[in-house]
CSV table of C-alpha atoms in Angstrom, one decimal:
chain,number,residue,atom,x,y,z
A,1,MET,CA,217.8,-71.4,157.2
A,2,ALA,CA,217.9,-70.7,153.3
A,3,GLN,CA,217.3,-74.5,152.8
A,4,GLN,CA,214.1,-74.2,155.2
A,5,LYS,CA,213.0,-71.2,153.2
A,6,THR,CA,213.5,-73.0,150.0
A,7,GLU,CA,211.6,-76.1,151.4
A,8,LYS,CA,208.7,-73.8,152.4
A,9,ILE,CA,208.5,-72.2,149.0
A,10,ARG,CA,208.7,-75.6,147.3
A,11,GLN,CA,205.6,-76.7,149.6
A,12,GLN,CA,203.7,-73.7,148.7
A,13,GLU,CA,204.3,-74.3,145.1
A,14,LEU,CA,203.3,-78.0,145.3
A,15,ARG,CA,200.1,-76.9,146.9
A,16,GLN,CA,199.4,-74.5,144.1
A,17,PRO,CA,198.1,-76.0,140.8
A,18,ASP,CA,200.7,-76.0,138.0
A,19,ALA,CA,200.3,-74.5,134.5
A,20,PHE,CA,198.6,-77.7,133.1
A,21,GLN,CA,196.5,-78.0,136.2
A,22,LYS,CA,195.3,-74.5,135.9
A,23,ALA,CA,194.8,-74.9,132.0
A,24,GLY,CA,192.7,-78.0,132.6
A,25,ALA,CA,190.6,-76.2,135.3
A,26,ASP,CA,190.1,-73.3,133.1
A,27,ALA,CA,189.3,-75.8,130.3
A,28,ARG,CA,186.7,-77.5,132.4
A,29,ASP,CA,185.1,-74.5,133.7
A,30,TRP,CA,184.9,-73.2,130.1
A,31,LEU,CA,183.2,-76.5,129.1
A,32,MET,CA,181.0,-76.5,131.9
A,33,GLN,CA,180.0,-72.9,130.9
A,34,ARG,CA,179.7,-73.9,127.3
A,35,GLN,CA,177.4,-76.7,128.2
A,36,LYS,CA,175.2,-74.4,130.1
A,37,PHE,CA,175.2,-72.1,127.0
A,38,LEU,CA,174.7,-75.0,124.7
A,39,ALA,CA,171.8,-76.3,126.8
A,40,ILE,CA,170.2,-72.8,127.0
A,41,GLY,CA,170.8,-72.5,123.2
A,42,ALA,CA,169.2,-75.8,122.7
A,43,GLY,CA,166.4,-74.7,124.8
A,44,VAL,CA,166.1,-71.5,122.8
A,45,LEU,CA,166.0,-73.6,119.6
A,46,VAL,CA,163.4,-75.9,121.0
A,47,LEU,CA,161.4,-72.9,122.2
A,48,GLY,CA,162.1,-71.0,118.8
A,49,ALA,CA,160.7,-74.2,117.0
A,50,VAL,CA,157.7,-74.3,119.1
A,51,GLY,CA,157.2,-70.4,118.7
A,52,VAL,CA,157.3,-70.9,115.0
A,53,ALA,CA,154.7,-73.7,115.1
A,54,ILE,CA,152.5,-71.7,117.3
A,55,ALA,CA,152.9,-68.7,115.1
A,56,SER,CA,152.2,-70.9,112.0
A,57,GLU,CA,149.0,-72.3,113.6
A,58,VAL,CA,147.8,-68.9,114.7
A,59,SER,CA,148.5,-67.5,111.2
A,60,LYS,CA,146.7,-70.5,109.6
A,61,ARG,CA,143.7,-69.9,112.0
A,62,GLY,CA,143.8,-66.3,111.2
A,63,GLU,CA,143.8,-66.9,107.5
A,64,GLU,CA,140.7,-69.4,108.0
A,65,GLN,CA,138.9,-66.7,110.0
A,66,ALA,CA,139.6,-64.0,107.6
A,67,SER,CA,138.4,-66.3,104.7
A,68,MET,CA,135.2,-66.9,106.3
A,69,ALA,CA,134.8,-63.5,107.1
A,70,LEU,CA,135.5,-62.3,103.7
A,71,GLY,CA,132.8,-64.8,102.3
A,72,GLN,CA,130.3,-63.1,104.8
A,73,ALA,CA,131.3,-59.6,103.6
A,74,LEU,CA,130.9,-60.6,99.9
A,75,THR,CA,127.2,-61.6,100.4
A,76,VAL,CA,126.4,-57.9,99.9
A,77,LEU,CA,127.0,-58.5,96.2
A,78,ASP,CA,124.2,-61.2,96.3
A,79,ARG,CA,121.7,-58.7,97.4
A,80,PRO,CA,119.4,-57.8,94.5
A,81,VAL,CA,119.0,-54.2,93.1
A,82,THR,CA,115.2,-53.2,92.7
A,83,GLY,CA,114.3,-53.3,89.1
A,84,VAL,CA,117.6,-54.9,88.0
A,85,ASP,CA,117.9,-58.2,89.6
A,86,PRO,CA,115.1,-60.9,90.2
A,87,VAL,CA,113.9,-60.6,93.7
A,88,ASP,CA,114.6,-63.8,96.0
A,89,PRO,CA,111.6,-64.6,98.2
A,90,SER,CA,113.8,-66.2,100.6
A,91,ALA,CA,116.0,-63.2,101.1
A,92,THR,CA,116.4,-62.0,104.7
A,93,GLU,CA,117.6,-58.5,103.7
A,94,PRO,CA,115.7,-56.0,101.6
A,95,PRO,CA,117.0,-55.2,98.0
A,96,PHE,CA,119.1,-52.1,97.3
A,97,ALA,CA,117.3,-49.3,95.6
A,98,THR,CA,120.1,-48.5,93.2
A,99,VAL,CA,123.3,-50.1,91.7
A,100,GLN,CA,125.1,-47.2,93.3
A,101,ALA,CA,123.6,-48.0,96.6
A,102,ARG,CA,125.0,-51.5,96.6
A,103,ASP,CA,128.5,-50.6,95.3
A,104,GLU,CA,128.8,-48.0,98.2
A,105,GLU,CA,127.9,-50.9,100.6
A,106,VAL,CA,130.4,-53.1,99.1
A,107,VAL,CA,133.1,-50.5,99.4
A,108,LYS,CA,132.0,-49.8,103.1
A,109,GLN,CA,131.9,-53.7,104.0
A,110,LEU,CA,135.3,-54.6,102.4
A,111,ALA,CA,137.1,-51.5,103.6
A,112,ALA,CA,136.2,-52.4,107.1
A,113,PHE,CA,137.0,-56.1,106.5
A,114,ARG,CA,140.5,-55.2,105.2
A,115,LYS,CA,141.1,-52.9,108.1
A,116,GLU,CA,140.2,-55.6,110.7
A,117,HIS,CA,142.1,-58.5,108.8
A,118,GLY,CA,145.0,-56.6,107.5
A,119,GLY,CA,148.0,-58.8,106.5
A,120,THR,CA,146.0,-61.7,105.7
A,121,ARG,CA,145.8,-63.4,102.0
A,122,SER,CA,141.9,-62.6,102.4
A,123,ALA,CA,142.5,-58.9,102.9
A,124,THR,CA,144.7,-58.8,99.7
A,125,THR,CA,142.0,-60.5,97.7
A,126,ALA,CA,139.2,-58.1,99.1
A,127,ALA,CA,141.1,-55.2,97.6
A,128,LEU,CA,140.0,-56.4,94.2
A,129,PRO,CA,136.3,-56.4,94.5
A,130,GLN,CA,136.5,-53.2,96.4
A,131,ALA,CA,138.4,-51.5,93.6
A,132,LYS,CA,135.8,-52.6,91.1
A,133,ALA,CA,133.1,-51.2,93.1
A,134,GLU,CA,135.1,-47.9,93.6
A,135,PHE,CA,135.6,-47.8,89.8
A,136,ARG,CA,131.8,-48.2,89.1
A,137,LEU,CA,131.1,-45.3,91.6
A,138,GLY,CA,133.7,-43.1,89.5
A,139,LYS,CA,136.3,-43.0,92.3
A,140,ASN,CA,139.3,-43.9,90.0
A,141,ASP,CA,142.0,-42.7,92.3
A,142,ASP,CA,140.5,-45.1,95.2
A,143,ALA,CA,140.2,-47.9,92.7
A,144,LEU,CA,143.8,-47.5,91.7
A,145,ALA,CA,145.1,-47.5,95.3
A,146,SER,CA,143.1,-50.5,96.1
A,147,LEU,CA,144.3,-52.3,92.9
A,148,GLU,CA,148.0,-51.3,93.8
A,149,VAL,CA,147.6,-53.1,97.1
A,150,PHE,CA,146.5,-56.2,95.4
A,151,LEU,CA,149.0,-56.3,92.7
A,152,LYS,CA,151.7,-55.7,95.3
A,153,ASP,CA,150.7,-58.3,97.9
A,154,ALA,CA,149.1,-61.0,95.7
A,155,PRO,CA,151.4,-63.8,94.2
A,156,GLU,CA,152.9,-63.3,90.6
A,157,ASN,CA,150.8,-66.4,89.5
A,158,ASP,CA,147.5,-65.3,91.3
A,159,ALA,CA,144.6,-66.1,88.8
A,160,LEU,CA,143.1,-62.8,89.6
A,161,ARG,CA,146.2,-60.6,88.6
A,162,ALA,CA,145.1,-60.2,84.9
A,163,SER,CA,141.7,-59.1,86.1
A,164,ALA,CA,143.4,-56.6,88.4
A,165,LEU,CA,145.7,-55.3,85.7
A,166,GLU,CA,142.7,-54.9,83.4
A,167,GLY,CA,140.9,-52.9,86.1
A,168,GLN,CA,144.0,-50.6,86.6
A,169,GLY,CA,144.0,-50.1,82.9
A,170,TYR,CA,140.2,-49.1,82.9
A,171,ALA,CA,140.9,-46.7,85.8
A,172,TYR,CA,143.8,-44.9,83.9
A,173,GLU,CA,141.6,-44.9,80.8
A,174,ALA,CA,138.8,-43.3,82.7
A,175,LYS,CA,141.3,-40.6,84.0
A,176,GLY,CA,142.5,-40.0,80.3
A,177,ASP,CA,145.9,-41.3,81.1
A,178,TYR,CA,146.2,-43.7,78.0
A,179,ALA,CA,149.8,-44.2,78.2
A,180,LYS,CA,149.6,-45.6,81.8
A,181,ALA,CA,146.6,-47.7,80.7
A,182,ILE,CA,148.8,-49.1,77.7
A,183,THR,CA,151.4,-50.2,80.4
A,184,SER,CA,148.7,-51.9,82.6
A,185,PHE,CA,147.2,-53.8,79.4
A,186,GLU,CA,150.7,-54.8,78.2
A,187,ALA,CA,151.4,-56.2,81.8
A,188,MET,CA,147.8,-58.0,81.6
A,189,GLU,CA,148.9,-59.6,78.3
A,190,LYS,CA,151.9,-61.0,79.8
A,191,ALA,CA,149.9,-62.3,82.8
A,192,ASP,CA,148.2,-65.7,83.1
A,193,THR,CA,145.0,-64.5,81.9
A,194,GLY,CA,143.1,-67.8,81.6
A,195,GLU,CA,140.7,-68.8,78.7
A,196,TYR,CA,138.3,-65.9,79.1
A,197,LEU,CA,140.8,-62.9,79.0
A,198,VAL,CA,143.4,-64.5,76.7
A,199,GLY,CA,144.3,-61.7,74.0
A,200,MET,CA,142.3,-58.9,75.9
A,201,GLY,CA,145.4,-57.1,77.0
A,202,ALA,CA,146.6,-56.6,73.4
A,203,TYR,CA,143.0,-55.6,72.4
A,204,HIS,CA,142.8,-53.0,75.1
A,205,LYS,CA,146.1,-51.8,74.2
A,206,ALA,CA,144.9,-51.2,70.5
A,207,ARG,CA,142.0,-49.3,71.9
A,208,MET,CA,144.3,-47.0,73.7
A,209,LEU,CA,146.2,-46.5,70.6
A,210,ILE,CA,143.0,-45.5,68.7
A,211,LEU,CA,142.3,-43.0,71.4
A,212,GLN,CA,145.8,-41.5,71.0
A,213,GLY,CA,145.0,-41.2,67.3
A,214,LYS,CA,147.6,-43.9,66.4
A,215,LYS,CA,145.3,-45.9,64.2
A,216,ASP,CA,147.8,-47.4,62.0
A,217,GLU,CA,149.7,-48.8,65.1
A,218,ALA,CA,146.5,-49.9,66.4
A,219,ALA,CA,145.8,-51.9,63.3
A,220,GLN,CA,149.0,-53.6,63.5
A,221,VAL,CA,148.3,-54.8,67.1
A,222,LEU,CA,144.8,-56.0,66.2
A,223,SER,CA,146.0,-57.8,63.2
A,224,LYS,CA,148.0,-60.1,65.5
A,225,ILE,CA,145.4,-61.1,67.8
A,226,PRO,CA,143.4,-63.6,65.6
A,227,THR,CA,146.8,-65.3,64.8
A,228,ASP,CA,148.2,-65.4,68.3
A,229,HIS,CA,144.7,-66.2,69.9
A,230,PRO,CA,142.5,-67.8,67.4
A,231,ASN,CA,138.7,-68.6,68.2
A,232,SER,CA,139.0,-66.3,71.3
A,233,ALA,CA,136.7,-63.5,72.4
A,234,ALA,CA,139.6,-61.1,71.9
A,235,ALA,CA,140.2,-62.4,68.2
A,236,ARG,CA,136.3,-61.7,67.3
A,237,GLN,CA,136.4,-58.2,69.0
A,238,ALA,CA,139.7,-57.4,67.0
A,239,THR,CA,138.4,-58.4,63.8
A,240,GLU,CA,135.2,-56.2,64.3
A,241,ARG,CA,137.5,-53.4,65.3
A,242,MET,CA,139.7,-53.9,62.2
A,243,ALA,CA,136.6,-53.8,60.0
A,244,VAL,CA,135.8,-50.3,61.6
A,245,LEU,CA,139.2,-49.0,61.0
A,246,ALA,CA,139.2,-50.4,57.4
A,247,ALA,CA,135.9,-48.5,56.9
A,248,GLU,CA,137.6,-45.3,58.1
A,249,GLY,CA,140.3,-45.7,55.5
A,250,VAL,CA,143.1,-47.1,57.7
A,251,LYS,CA,145.3,-49.8,56.1
A,252,VAL,CA,144.7,-52.9,58.0
A,253,PRO,CA,147.3,-55.7,57.7
A,254,THR,CA,145.8,-59.1,56.8
A,255,PRO,CA,146.1,-61.4,59.7
A,256,ALA,CA,148.4,-64.3,59.2
A,257,PRO,CA,146.7,-67.7,59.6
A,258,PRO,CA,147.1,-69.3,62.9
A,259,ALA,CA,150.0,-71.8,63.3
A,260,ALA,CA,149.0,-75.2,62.6
A,261,THR,CA,148.8,-77.6,65.6
A,262,ALA,CA,150.4,-80.9,65.7
A,263,THR,CA,147.0,-82.6,64.8
A,264,ASP,CA,146.5,-80.1,61.8
A,265,ALA,CA,150.0,-81.1,60.6
A,266,GLY,CA,149.0,-84.7,60.6
A,267,GLN,CA,151.4,-85.4,63.6
A,268,PRO,CA,150.2,-87.7,66.4
């Protein structure tokens, strides 16, 4: 009886999977599940790559559309002002009655453009001409807000950054905040100004120092410009300003001669 029972149990155990079989089955199930997950994951990656490509293409098209729309919005700057600009016989729109009217339309058009195309590079660029029009209208706080957007979103190496910093300095100057204007003009001097604005950051800083009554310090700043930026517009204006200060009795340092170039030194 006991032997029969033992044999029955043994048969039952034989019919059951042993530990290795169970482990193998579990592993197989895990691998099958894993393969499903890997397949799903691969699919997600593929879909993700496709999604990125689509998003990139949509973004590219959005930027292209925004760029064209900005060009259209900026045509308002080409419309002449009666008595100021020559009349274009081929113009399809009437001239503006005043410069103020044109600036008001510039602000209106560009504000609407930026709202519609927010987040695009063109919207960032549009903030600069809008700020300049706002400044001309005497809306210094609005101009500063627009310039802040441009300076925050534009690349550090943007060719227009120096112009934006100059505009920011002008707006602070108009508000009588010469200290903040100096900060803007110092940043302008460090930016890539290009040939036209080279040295102008230092020149504007000197102007602010004069307005603060710090004429001796201003003379020091001005005296370095012809040396650091010879033959530039800033150097010529600095020389003229130093002559005025000297006439007022301010002791103006003699500018050091510009550093000799390799050609001047007789080097190849």
